[in-house]
Short mmCIF file of C-alpha atoms in Angstrom, two decimals:
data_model
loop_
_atom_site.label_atom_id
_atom_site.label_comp_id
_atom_site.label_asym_id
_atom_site.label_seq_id
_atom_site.Cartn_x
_atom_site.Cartn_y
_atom_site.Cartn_z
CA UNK A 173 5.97 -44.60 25.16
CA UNK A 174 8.35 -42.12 27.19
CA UNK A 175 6.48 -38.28 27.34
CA UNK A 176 8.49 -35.77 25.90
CA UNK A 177 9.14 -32.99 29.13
CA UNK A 178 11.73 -30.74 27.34
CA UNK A 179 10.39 -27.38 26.67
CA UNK A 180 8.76 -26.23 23.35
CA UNK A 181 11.19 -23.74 22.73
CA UNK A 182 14.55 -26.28 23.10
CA UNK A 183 12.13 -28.36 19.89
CA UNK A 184 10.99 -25.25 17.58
CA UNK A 185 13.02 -24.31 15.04
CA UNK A 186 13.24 -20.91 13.02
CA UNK A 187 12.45 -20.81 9.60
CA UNK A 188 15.20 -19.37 8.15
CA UNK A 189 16.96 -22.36 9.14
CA UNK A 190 15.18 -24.57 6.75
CA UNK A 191 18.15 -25.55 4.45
CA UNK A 192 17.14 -24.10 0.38
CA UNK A 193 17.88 -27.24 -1.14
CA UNK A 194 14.69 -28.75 1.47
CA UNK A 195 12.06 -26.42 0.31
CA UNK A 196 13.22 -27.02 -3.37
CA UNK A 197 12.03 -30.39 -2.83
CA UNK A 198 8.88 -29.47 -0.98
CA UNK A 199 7.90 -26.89 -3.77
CA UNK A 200 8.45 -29.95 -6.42
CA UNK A 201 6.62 -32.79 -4.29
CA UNK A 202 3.68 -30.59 -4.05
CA UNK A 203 3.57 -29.79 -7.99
CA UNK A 204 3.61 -33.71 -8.57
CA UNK A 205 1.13 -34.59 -5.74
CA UNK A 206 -2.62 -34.78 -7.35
CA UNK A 207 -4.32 -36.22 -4.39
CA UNK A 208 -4.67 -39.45 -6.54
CA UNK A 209 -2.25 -41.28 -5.05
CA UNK A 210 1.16 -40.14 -6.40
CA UNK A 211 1.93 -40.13 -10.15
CA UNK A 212 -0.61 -37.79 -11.36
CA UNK A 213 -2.88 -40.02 -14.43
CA UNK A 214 -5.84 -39.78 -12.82
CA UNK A 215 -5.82 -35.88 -13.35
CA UNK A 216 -5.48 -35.65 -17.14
CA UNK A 217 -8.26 -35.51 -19.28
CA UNK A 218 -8.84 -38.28 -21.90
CA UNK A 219 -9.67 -38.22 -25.30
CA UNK A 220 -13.63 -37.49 -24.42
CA UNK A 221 -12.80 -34.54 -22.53
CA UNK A 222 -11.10 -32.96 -25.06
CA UNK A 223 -13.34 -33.79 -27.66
CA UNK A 224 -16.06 -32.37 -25.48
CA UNK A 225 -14.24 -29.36 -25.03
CA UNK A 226 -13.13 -28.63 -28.99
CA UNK A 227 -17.34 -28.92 -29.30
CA UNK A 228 -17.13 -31.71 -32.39
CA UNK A 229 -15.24 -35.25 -32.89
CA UNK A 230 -12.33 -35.37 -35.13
CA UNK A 231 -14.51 -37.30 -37.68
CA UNK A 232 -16.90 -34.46 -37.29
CA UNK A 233 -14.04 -32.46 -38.19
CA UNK A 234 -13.37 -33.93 -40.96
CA UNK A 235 -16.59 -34.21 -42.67
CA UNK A 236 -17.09 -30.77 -42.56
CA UNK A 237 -13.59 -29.71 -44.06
CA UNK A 238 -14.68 -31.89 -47.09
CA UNK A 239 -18.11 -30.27 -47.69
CA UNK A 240 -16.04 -27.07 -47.62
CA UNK A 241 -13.80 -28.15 -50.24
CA UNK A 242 -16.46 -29.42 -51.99
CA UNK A 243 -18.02 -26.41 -52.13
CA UNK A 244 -15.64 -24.56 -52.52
CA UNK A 245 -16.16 -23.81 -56.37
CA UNK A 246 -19.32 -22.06 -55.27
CA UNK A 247 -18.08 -19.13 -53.39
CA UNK A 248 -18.15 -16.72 -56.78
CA UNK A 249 -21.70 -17.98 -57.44
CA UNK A 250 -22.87 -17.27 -53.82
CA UNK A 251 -21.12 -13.47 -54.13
CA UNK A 252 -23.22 -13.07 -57.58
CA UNK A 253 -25.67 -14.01 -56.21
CA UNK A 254 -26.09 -11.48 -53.52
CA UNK A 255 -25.06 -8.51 -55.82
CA UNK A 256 -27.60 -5.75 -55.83
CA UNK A 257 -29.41 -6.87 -59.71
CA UNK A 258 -30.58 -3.20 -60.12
CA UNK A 259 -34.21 -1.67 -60.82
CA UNK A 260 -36.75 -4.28 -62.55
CA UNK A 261 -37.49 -4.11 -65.92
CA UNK A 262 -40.42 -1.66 -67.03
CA UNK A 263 -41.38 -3.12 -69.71
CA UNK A 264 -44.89 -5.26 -70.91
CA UNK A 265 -45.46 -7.58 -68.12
CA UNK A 266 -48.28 -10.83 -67.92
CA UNK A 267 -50.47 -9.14 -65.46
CA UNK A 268 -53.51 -7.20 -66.13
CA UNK A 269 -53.68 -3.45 -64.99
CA UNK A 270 -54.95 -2.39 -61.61
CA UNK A 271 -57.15 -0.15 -60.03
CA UNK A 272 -56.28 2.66 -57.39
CA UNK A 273 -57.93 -0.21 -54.91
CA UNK A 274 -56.16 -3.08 -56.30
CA UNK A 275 -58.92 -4.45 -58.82
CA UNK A 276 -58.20 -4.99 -62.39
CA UNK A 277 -59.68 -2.65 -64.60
CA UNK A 278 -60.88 -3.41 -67.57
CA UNK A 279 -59.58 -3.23 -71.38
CA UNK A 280 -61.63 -1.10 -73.58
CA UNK A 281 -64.45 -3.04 -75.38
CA UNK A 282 -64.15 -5.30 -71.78
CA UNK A 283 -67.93 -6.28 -70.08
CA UNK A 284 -67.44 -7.48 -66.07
CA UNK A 285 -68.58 -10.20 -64.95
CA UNK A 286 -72.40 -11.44 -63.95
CA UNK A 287 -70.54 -12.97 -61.35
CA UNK A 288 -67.92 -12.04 -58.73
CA UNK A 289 -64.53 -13.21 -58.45
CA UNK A 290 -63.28 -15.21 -56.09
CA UNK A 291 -59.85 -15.08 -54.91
CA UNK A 292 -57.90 -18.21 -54.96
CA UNK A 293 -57.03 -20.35 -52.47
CA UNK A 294 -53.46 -19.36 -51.14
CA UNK A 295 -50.57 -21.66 -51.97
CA UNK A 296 -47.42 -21.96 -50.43
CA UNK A 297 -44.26 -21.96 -52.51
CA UNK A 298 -42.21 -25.53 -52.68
CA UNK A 299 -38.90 -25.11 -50.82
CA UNK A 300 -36.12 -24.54 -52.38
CA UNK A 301 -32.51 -24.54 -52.62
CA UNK A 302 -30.22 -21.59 -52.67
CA UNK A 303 -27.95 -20.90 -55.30
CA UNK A 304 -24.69 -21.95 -53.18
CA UNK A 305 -26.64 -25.85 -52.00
CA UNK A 306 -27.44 -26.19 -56.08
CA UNK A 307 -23.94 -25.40 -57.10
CA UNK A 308 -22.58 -27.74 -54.32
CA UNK A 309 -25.31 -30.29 -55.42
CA UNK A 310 -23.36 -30.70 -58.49
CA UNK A 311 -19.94 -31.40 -57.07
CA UNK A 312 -21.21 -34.18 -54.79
CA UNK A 313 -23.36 -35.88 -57.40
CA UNK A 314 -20.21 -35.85 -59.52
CA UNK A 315 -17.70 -37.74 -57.17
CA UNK A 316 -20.46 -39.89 -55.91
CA UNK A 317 -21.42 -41.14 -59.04
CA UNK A 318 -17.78 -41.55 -60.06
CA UNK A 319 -16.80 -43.27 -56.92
CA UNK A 320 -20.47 -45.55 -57.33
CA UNK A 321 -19.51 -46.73 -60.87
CA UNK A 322 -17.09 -48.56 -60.48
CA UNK A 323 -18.54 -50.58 -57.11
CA UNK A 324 -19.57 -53.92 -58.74
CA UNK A 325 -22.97 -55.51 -57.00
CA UNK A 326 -23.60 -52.34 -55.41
CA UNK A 327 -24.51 -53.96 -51.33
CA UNK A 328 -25.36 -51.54 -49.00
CA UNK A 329 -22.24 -52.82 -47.33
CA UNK A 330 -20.41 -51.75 -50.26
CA UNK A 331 -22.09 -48.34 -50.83
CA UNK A 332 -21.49 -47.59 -47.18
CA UNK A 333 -17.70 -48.04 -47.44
CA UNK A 334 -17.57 -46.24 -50.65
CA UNK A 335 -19.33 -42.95 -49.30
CA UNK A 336 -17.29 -43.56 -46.35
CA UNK A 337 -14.07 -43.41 -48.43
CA UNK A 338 -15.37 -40.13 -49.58
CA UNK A 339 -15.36 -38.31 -46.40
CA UNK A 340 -19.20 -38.83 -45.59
CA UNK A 341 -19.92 -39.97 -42.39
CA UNK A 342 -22.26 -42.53 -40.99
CA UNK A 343 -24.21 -40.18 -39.14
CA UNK A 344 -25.23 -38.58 -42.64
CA UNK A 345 -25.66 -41.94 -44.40
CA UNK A 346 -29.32 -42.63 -44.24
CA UNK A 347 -31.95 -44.87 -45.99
CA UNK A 348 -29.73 -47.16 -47.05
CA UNK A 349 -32.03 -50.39 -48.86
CA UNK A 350 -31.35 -52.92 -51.75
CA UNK A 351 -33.92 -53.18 -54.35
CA UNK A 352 -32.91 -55.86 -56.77
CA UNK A 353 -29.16 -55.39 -57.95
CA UNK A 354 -29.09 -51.64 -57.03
CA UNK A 355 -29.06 -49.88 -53.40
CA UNK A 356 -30.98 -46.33 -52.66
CA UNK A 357 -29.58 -44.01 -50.29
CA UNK A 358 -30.09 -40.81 -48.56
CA UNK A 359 -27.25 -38.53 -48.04
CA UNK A 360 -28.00 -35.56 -45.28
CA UNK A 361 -25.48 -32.45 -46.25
CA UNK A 362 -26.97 -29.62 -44.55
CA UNK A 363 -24.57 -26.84 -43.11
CA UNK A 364 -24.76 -23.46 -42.55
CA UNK A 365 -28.57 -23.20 -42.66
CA UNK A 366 -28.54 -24.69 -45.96
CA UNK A 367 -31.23 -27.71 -47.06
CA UNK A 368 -29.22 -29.95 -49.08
CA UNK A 369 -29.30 -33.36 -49.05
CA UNK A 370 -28.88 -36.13 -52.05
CA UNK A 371 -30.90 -39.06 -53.27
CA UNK A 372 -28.74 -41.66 -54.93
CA UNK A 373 -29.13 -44.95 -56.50
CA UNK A 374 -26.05 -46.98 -56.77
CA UNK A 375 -26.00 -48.94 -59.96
CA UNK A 376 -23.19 -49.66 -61.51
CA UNK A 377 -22.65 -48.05 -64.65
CA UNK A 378 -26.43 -46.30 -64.28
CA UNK A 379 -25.79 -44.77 -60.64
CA UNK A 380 -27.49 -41.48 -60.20
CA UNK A 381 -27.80 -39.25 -57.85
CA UNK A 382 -30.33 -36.34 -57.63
CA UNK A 383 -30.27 -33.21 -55.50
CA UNK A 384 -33.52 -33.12 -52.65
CA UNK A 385 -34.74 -30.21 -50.17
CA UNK A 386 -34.42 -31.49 -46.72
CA UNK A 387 -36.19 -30.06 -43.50
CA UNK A 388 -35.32 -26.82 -42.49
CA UNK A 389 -34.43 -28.20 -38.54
CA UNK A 390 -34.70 -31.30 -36.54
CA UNK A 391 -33.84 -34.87 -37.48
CA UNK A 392 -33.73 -36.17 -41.14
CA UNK A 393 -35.78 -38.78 -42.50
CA UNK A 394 -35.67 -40.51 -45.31
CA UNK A 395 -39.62 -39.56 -46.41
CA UNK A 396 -39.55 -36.09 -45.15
CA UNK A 397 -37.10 -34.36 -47.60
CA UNK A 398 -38.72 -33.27 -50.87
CA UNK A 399 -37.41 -33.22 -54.76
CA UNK A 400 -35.48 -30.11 -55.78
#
């Protein structure tokens, strides 16, 4: 290879005479150019990445725009709900009277007891469902039981599909066993802090479905949730 001797200054060029129509194409190469190797794919997020990004899958989605339809019918009963119900009633009540220290006092005519009282052990009340999951209970048990009826030989195959045509999703689909010629099933609809969840029996023309209390958190189980 022949050196090059000629100056630096005879080689240079000045800016200005860069012709416009040159660094129009510049500007445009480097918008194209992803450092993948030319035509830009590997840049663009797929499907995962966006679903990722929206925070739930499009089936996700879905489910939960049809347990707000469902439930629709139960806004009014939710707001009535939650209205103030005013003082409490001050008439006769069940309970006895009560001293200044929280004993009951005696009727007239009354002896106490030889022996002392003993408190009762403490019980904790059952769970239970708010008034917006028990009106919602009913619109689910409704098109389930509809939809159930008319599957003949109830399979869990067949329940599966049927719920499935319904809008509830696999993920929520739980417990699903054949006894005999009918198929039980657990169906987890909690949203919202809500408990709901529905135990069904597909059986043809004697499908039921009953509302159930299930866990306040954490992962549903078929023998955790507890009757309404």
């Amino acid at each position: 290879m022949t050196p090059i001797t000629a100056p630096i200054g005879t080689l240079a060029r000045p800016r200005r005479a860069l012709p416009a129509f040159a660094l129009a194409a510049l500007a445009l190469t480097g918008c194209g150019s992803d450092g993948s190797g030319g035509d830009g794919s590997q840049g663009k997020p797929g499907r995962s990445a966006e679903a990722s990004a929206t925070g739930s899958s499009p089936e996700q989605a879905a489910f939960e725009a049809m347990l707000a339809k469902v439930a629709q019918p139960c806004s009014t009963t939710a707001e009535a709900s939650s209205a103030p119900t005013g003082e409490a009633p001050s008439g006769p009540t069940d309970q006895r009277p009560t001293g200044s220290a929280g004993e009951e006092s005696l009727a007239p005519g009354e002896t106490p007891p030889d022996e002392p009282i003993e408190p009762g052990a403490p019980s904790e009340p059952a769970p239970q469902l708010s008034d917006r999951d028990q009106c919602a209970s009913v619109q689910h048990e409704q098109r389930i039981i509809e939809a159930l009826q008319a599957v003949p030989d109830p399979t869990p195959a067949k329940v599966r599909k049927s719920l499935n045509g319904l809008g509830y999703i696999d993920e929520r689909i739980h417990g699903l066993k054949q006894d005999g010629t009918t198929t039980r099933f657990h169906l987890d609809l909690r949203e919202h802090g809500g408990r709901l969840c529905e135990a069904g029996v597909a059986a043809g023309e004697q499908t039921d479905v009953t509302p159930c209390v299930a866990p306040a958190a954490g992962e549903f189980t078929v023998n955790e949730p507890e009757w309404a």
